[in-house]
mmCIF file of C-alpha atoms and ligand atoms in Angstrom:
data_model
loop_
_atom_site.group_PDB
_atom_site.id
_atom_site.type_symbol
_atom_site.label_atom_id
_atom_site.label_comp_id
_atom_site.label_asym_id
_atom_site.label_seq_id
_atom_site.Cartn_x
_atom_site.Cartn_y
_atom_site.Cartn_z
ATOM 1 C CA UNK B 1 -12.179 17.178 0.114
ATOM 2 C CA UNK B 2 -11.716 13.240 -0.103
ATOM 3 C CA UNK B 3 -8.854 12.077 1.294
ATOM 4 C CA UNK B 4 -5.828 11.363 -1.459
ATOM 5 C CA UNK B 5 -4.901 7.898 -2.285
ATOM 6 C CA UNK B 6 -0.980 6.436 -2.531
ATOM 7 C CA UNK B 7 -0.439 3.090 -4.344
ATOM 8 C CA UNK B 8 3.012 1.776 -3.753
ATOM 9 C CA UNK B 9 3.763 -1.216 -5.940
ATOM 10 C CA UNK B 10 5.507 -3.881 -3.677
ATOM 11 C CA UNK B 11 8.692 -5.500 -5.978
ATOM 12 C CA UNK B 12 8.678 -9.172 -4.576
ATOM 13 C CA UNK B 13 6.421 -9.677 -7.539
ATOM 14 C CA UNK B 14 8.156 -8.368 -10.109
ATOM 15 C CA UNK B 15 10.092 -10.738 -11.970
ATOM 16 C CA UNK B 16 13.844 -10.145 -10.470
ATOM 17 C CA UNK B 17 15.872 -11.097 -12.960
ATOM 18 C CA UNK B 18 14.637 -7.903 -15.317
ATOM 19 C CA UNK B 19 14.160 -5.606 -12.016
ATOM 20 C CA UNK B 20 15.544 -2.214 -13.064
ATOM 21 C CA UNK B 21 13.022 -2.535 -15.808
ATOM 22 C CA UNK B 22 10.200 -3.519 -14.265
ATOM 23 C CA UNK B 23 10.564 -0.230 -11.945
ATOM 24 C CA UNK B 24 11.304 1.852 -14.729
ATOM 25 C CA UNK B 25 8.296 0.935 -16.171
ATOM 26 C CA UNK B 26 5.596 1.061 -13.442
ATOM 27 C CA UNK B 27 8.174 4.459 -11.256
ATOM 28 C CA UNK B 28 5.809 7.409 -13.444
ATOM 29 C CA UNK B 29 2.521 5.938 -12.214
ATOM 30 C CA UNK B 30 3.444 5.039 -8.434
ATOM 31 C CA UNK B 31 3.506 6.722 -5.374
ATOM 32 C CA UNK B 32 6.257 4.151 -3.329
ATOM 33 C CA UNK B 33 8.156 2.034 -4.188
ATOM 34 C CA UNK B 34 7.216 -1.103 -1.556
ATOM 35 C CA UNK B 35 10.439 -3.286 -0.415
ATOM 36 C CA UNK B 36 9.671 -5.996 1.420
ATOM 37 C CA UNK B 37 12.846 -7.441 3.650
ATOM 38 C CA UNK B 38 12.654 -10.711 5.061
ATOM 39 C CA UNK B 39 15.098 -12.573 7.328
ATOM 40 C CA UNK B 40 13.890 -16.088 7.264
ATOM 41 C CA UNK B 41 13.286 -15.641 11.294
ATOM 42 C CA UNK B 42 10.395 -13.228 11.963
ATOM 43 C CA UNK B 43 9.057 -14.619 8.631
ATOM 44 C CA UNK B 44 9.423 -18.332 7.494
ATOM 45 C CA UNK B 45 10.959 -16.417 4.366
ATOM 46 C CA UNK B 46 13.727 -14.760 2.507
ATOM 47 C CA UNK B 47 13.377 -12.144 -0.067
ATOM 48 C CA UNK B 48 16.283 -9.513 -0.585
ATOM 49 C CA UNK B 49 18.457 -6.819 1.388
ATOM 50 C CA UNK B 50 20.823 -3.928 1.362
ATOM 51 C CA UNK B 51 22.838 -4.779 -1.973
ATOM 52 C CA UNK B 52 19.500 -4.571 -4.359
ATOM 53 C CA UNK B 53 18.132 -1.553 -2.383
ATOM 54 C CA UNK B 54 21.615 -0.111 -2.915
ATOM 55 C CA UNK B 55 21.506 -1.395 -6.773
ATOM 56 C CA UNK B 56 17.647 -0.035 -7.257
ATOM 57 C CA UNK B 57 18.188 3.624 -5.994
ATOM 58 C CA UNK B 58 20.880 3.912 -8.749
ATOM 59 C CA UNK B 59 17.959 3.667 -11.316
ATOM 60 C CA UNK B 60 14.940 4.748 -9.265
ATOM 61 C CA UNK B 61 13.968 8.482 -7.998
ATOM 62 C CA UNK B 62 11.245 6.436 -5.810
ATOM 63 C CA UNK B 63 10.526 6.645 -2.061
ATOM 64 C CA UNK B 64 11.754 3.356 -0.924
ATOM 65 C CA UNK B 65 9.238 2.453 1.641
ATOM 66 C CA UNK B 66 10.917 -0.822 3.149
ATOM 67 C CA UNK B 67 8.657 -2.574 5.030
ATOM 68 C CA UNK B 68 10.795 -4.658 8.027
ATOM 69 C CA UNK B 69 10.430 -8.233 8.467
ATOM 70 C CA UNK B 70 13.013 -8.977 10.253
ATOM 71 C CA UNK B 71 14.081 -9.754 13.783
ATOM 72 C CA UNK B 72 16.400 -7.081 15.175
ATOM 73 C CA UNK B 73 15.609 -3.971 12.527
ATOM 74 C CA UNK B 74 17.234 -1.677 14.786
ATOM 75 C CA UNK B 75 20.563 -3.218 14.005
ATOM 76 C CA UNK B 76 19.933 -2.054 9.637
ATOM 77 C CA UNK B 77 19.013 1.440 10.502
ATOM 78 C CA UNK B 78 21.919 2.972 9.208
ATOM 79 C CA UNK B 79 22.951 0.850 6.585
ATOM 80 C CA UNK B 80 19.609 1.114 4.525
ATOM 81 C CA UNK B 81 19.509 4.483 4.966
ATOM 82 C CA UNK B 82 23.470 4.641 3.408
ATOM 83 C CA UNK B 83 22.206 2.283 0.735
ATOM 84 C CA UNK B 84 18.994 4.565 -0.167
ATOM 85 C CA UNK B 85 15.620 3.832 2.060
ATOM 86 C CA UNK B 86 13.689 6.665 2.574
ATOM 87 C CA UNK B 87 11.325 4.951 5.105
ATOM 88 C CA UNK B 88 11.535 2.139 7.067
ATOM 89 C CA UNK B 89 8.450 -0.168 8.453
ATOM 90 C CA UNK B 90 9.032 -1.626 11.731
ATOM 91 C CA UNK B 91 6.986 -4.997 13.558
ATOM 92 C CA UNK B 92 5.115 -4.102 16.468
ATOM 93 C CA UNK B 93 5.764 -8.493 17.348
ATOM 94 C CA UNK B 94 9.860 -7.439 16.819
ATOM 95 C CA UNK B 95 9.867 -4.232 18.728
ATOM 96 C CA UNK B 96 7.483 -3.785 21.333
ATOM 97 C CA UNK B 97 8.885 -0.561 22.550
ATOM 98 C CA UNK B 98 9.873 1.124 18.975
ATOM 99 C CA UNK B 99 11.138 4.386 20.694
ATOM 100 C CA UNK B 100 14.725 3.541 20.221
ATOM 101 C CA UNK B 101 14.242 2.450 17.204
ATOM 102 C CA UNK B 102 12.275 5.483 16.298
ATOM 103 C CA UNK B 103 14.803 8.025 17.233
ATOM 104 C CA UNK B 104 17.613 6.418 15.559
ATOM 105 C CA UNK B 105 15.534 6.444 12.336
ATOM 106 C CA UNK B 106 14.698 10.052 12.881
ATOM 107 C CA UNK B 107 18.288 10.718 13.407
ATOM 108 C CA UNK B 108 20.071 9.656 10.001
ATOM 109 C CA UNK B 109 16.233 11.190 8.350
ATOM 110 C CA UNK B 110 14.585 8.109 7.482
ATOM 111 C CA UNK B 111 10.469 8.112 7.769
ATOM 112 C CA UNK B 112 9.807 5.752 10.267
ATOM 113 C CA UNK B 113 6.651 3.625 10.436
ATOM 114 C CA UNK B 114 4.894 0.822 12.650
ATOM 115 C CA UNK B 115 3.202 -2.255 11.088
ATOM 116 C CA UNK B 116 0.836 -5.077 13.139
ATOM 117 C CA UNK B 117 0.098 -8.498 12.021
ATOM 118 C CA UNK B 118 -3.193 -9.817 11.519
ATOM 119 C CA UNK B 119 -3.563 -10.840 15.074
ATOM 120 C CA UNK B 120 -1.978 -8.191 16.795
ATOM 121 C CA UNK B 121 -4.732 -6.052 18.379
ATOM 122 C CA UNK B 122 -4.268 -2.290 16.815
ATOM 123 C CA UNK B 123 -3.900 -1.175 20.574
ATOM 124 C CA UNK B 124 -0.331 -2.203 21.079
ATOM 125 C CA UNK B 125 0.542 0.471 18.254
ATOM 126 C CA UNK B 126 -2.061 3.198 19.571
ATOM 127 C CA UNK B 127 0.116 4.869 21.820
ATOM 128 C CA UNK B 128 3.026 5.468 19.315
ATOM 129 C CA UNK B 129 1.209 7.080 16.654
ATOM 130 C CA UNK B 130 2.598 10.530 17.346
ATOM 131 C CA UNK B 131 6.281 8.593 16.093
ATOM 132 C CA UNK B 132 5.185 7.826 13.249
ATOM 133 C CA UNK B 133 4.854 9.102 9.344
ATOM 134 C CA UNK B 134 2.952 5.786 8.416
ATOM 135 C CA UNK B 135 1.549 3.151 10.251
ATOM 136 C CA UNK B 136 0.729 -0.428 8.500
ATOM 137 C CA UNK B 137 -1.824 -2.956 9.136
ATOM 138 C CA UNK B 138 -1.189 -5.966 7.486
ATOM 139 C CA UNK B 139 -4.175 -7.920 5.674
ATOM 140 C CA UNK B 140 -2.498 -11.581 4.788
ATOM 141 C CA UNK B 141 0.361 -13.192 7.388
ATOM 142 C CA UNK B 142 3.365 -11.232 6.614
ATOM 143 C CA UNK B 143 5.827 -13.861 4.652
ATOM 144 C CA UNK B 144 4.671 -14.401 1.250
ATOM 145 C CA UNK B 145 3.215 -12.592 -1.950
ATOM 146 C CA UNK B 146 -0.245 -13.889 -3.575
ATOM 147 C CA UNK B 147 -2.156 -14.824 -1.028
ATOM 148 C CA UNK B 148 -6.054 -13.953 -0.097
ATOM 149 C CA UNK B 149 -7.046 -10.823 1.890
ATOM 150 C CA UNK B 150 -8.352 -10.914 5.293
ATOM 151 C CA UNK B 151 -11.460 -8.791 5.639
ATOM 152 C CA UNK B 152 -11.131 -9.294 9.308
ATOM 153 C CA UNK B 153 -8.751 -7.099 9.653
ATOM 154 C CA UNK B 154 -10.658 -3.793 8.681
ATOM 155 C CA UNK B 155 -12.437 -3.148 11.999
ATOM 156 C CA UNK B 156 -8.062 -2.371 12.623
ATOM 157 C CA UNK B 157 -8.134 -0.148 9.900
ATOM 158 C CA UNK B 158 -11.137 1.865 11.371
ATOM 159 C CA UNK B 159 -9.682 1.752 14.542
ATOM 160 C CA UNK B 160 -6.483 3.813 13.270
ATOM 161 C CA UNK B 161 -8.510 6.213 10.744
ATOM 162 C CA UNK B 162 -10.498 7.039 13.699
ATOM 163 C CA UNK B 163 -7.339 7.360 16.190
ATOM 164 C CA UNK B 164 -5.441 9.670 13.669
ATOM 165 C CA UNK B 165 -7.889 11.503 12.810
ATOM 166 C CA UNK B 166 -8.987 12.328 16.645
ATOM 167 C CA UNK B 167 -5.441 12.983 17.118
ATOM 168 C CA UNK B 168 -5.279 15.397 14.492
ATOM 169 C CA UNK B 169 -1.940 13.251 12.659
ATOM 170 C CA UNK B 170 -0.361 13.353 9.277
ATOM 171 C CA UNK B 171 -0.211 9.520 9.814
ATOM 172 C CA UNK B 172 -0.314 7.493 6.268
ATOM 173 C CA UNK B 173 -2.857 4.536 6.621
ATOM 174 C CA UNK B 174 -1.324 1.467 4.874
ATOM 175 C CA UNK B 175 -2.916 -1.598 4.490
ATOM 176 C CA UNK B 176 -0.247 -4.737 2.707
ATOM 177 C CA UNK B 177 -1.443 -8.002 1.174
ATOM 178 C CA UNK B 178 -4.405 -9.644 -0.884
ATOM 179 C CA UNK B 179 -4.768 -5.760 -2.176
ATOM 180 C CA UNK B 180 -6.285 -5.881 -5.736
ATOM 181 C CA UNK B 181 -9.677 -4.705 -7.879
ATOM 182 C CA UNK B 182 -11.818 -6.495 -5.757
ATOM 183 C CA UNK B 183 -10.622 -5.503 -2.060
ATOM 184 C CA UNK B 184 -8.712 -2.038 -2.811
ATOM 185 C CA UNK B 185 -12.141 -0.471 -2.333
ATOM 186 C CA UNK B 186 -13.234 -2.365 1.214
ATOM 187 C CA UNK B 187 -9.671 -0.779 2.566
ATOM 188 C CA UNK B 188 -10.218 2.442 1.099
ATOM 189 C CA UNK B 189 -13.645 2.407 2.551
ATOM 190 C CA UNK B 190 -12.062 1.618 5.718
ATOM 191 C CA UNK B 191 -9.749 4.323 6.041
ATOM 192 C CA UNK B 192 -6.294 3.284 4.717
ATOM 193 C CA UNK B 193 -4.865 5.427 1.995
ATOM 194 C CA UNK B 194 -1.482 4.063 1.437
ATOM 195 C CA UNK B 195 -1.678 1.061 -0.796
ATOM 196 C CA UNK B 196 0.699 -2.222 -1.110
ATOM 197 C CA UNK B 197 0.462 -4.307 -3.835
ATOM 198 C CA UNK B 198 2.695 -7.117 -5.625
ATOM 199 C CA UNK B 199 0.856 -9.485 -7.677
ATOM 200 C CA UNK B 200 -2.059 -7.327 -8.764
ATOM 201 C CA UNK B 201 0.496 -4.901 -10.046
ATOM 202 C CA UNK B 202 3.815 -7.126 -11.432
ATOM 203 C CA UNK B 203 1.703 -10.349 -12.239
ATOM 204 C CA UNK B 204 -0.851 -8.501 -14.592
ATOM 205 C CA UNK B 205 -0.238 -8.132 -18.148
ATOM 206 C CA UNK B 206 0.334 -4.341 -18.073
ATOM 207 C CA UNK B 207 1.333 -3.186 -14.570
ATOM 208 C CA UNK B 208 0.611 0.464 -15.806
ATOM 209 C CA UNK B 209 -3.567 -0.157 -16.192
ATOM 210 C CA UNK B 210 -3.424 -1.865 -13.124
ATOM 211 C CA UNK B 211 -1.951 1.014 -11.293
ATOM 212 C CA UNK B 212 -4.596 3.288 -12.885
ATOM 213 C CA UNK B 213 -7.630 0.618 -12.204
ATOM 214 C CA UNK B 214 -6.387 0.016 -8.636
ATOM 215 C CA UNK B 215 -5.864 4.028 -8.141
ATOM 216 C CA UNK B 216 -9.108 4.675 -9.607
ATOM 217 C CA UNK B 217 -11.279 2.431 -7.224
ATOM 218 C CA UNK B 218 -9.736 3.264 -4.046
ATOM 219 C CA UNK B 219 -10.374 6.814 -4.651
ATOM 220 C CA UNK B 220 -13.919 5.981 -5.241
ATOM 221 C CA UNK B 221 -14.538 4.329 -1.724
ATOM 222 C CA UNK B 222 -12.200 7.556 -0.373
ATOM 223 C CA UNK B 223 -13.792 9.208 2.780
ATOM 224 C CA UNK B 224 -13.411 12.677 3.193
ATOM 225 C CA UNK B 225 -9.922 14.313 4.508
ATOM 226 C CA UNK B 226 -10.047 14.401 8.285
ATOM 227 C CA UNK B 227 -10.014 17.797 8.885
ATOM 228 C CA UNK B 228 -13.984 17.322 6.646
ATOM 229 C CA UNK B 229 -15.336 14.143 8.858
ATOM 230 C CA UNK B 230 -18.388 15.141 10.624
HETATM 231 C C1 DX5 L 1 3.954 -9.994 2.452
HETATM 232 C C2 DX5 L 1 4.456 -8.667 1.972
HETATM 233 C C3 DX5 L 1 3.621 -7.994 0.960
HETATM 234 C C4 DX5 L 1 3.422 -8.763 -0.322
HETATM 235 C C5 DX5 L 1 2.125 -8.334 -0.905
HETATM 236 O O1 DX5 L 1 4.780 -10.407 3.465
HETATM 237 O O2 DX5 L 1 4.569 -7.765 3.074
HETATM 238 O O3 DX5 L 1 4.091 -6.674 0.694
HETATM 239 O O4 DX5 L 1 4.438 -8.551 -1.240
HETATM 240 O O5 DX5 L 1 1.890 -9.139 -1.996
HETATM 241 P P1 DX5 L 1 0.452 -9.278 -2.666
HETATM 242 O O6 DX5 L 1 0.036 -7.889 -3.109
HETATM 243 O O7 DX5 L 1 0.701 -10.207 -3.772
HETATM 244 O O8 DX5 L 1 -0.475 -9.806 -1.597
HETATM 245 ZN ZN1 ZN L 2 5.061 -5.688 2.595
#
């Protein structure tokens, strides 16, 4: 059985003025809904918070997967679970030890996920796999939409398919930034089966045959479901 494929369309692309409606258009074809949070201190950026999650899940039946790029996440647990996460993404370079973190996530019944950098070797999030429902390797410096994927980075992505598989783990495989037609299929091919993308979803001309082109190519690089690897 190949293994199943989830696209989650990341909103910092969409035009935010007309938000509600870009979601409502793109929510029947997705998977996740990605939210990236920025704090203008991990990241040399600012995006959005609490109040437009809060505002979103009034018109959205999506996962929220909110992907953490901030500081001190441990401090938001609660409050973006009141305001209508369903998952949060935490930095490996912010929380070295993420079992606190993890448990208070687990507590109020958010997912809970761990995401590395570029440079961050995959074996500082190796022995927390077992904590997590996703685990995120980023393929651009985590900051900005638009920019160009790192191939470099997929010898991390093996690394993990090969770890959670071993291990046996319903672990998604995400992989965030420079994700499009042409490198959807390298990352599929790779292992990851979760994913992110902003501009080749929001900045094409219809978000909804991007979704299906995107969808479409990463299940044709799929491998086969763990359980089926020989
Ligand atoms: C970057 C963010 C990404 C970004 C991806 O810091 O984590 O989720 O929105 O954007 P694209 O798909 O345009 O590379
Ligand atoms: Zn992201």
């Amino acid at each position: 059985m190949t293994r199943p494929v989830r696209i989650a369309a990341s909103i910092l692309a969409a035009d935010f003025a007309r938000l509600g409606e870009e979601v409502a258009r793109v929510e029947p074809h997705l998977d996740l809904l990605h939210v990236d949070v920025m704090d203008g201190h991990f990241v040399p950026n600012l995006s959005l918070g609490i109040p437009v999650i809060r505002s979103l899940r009034t018109v959205s039946a999506l996962p929220f997967d909110c992907h953490l790029m901030i500081a001190n996440p441990a401090d938001f647990v609660e409050a973006l679970h009141d305001a209508g996460a369903t998952g949060i993404t935490v930095h490996m370079e912010a929380v070295p030890d993420p079992r606190g973190i993890a448990r208070i996530a687990r507590s109020v019944g958010l997912g809970f996920g761990l995401v590395i950098n570029p440079g961050t070797p995959f074996a500082t999030m190796d022995p927390y796999l077992e904590l997590c429902d996703m685990v995120l390797v980023m393929s651009v410096e985590p900051g900005f939409g638009g920019q160009g994927f790192m191939p470099s980075v997929l010898s991390k992505v093996e690394a993990a398919r090969e770890a959670i598989d071993r291990r046996g783990l319903e672990v998604g495989l995400q992989i965030d930034g420079g994700i499009g037609p042409g490198t959807i299929g390298q990352a599929s091919r790779a292992g990851a089966d979760v994913f992110v993308a902003g501009t080749a979803i929001f900045r094409r001309p219809d978000p909804v045959d991007a979704i299906a082109d995107l969808r479409r190519e990463a299940l044709l690089s799929a491998g086969p479901l763990g359980a089926d690897r020989s």
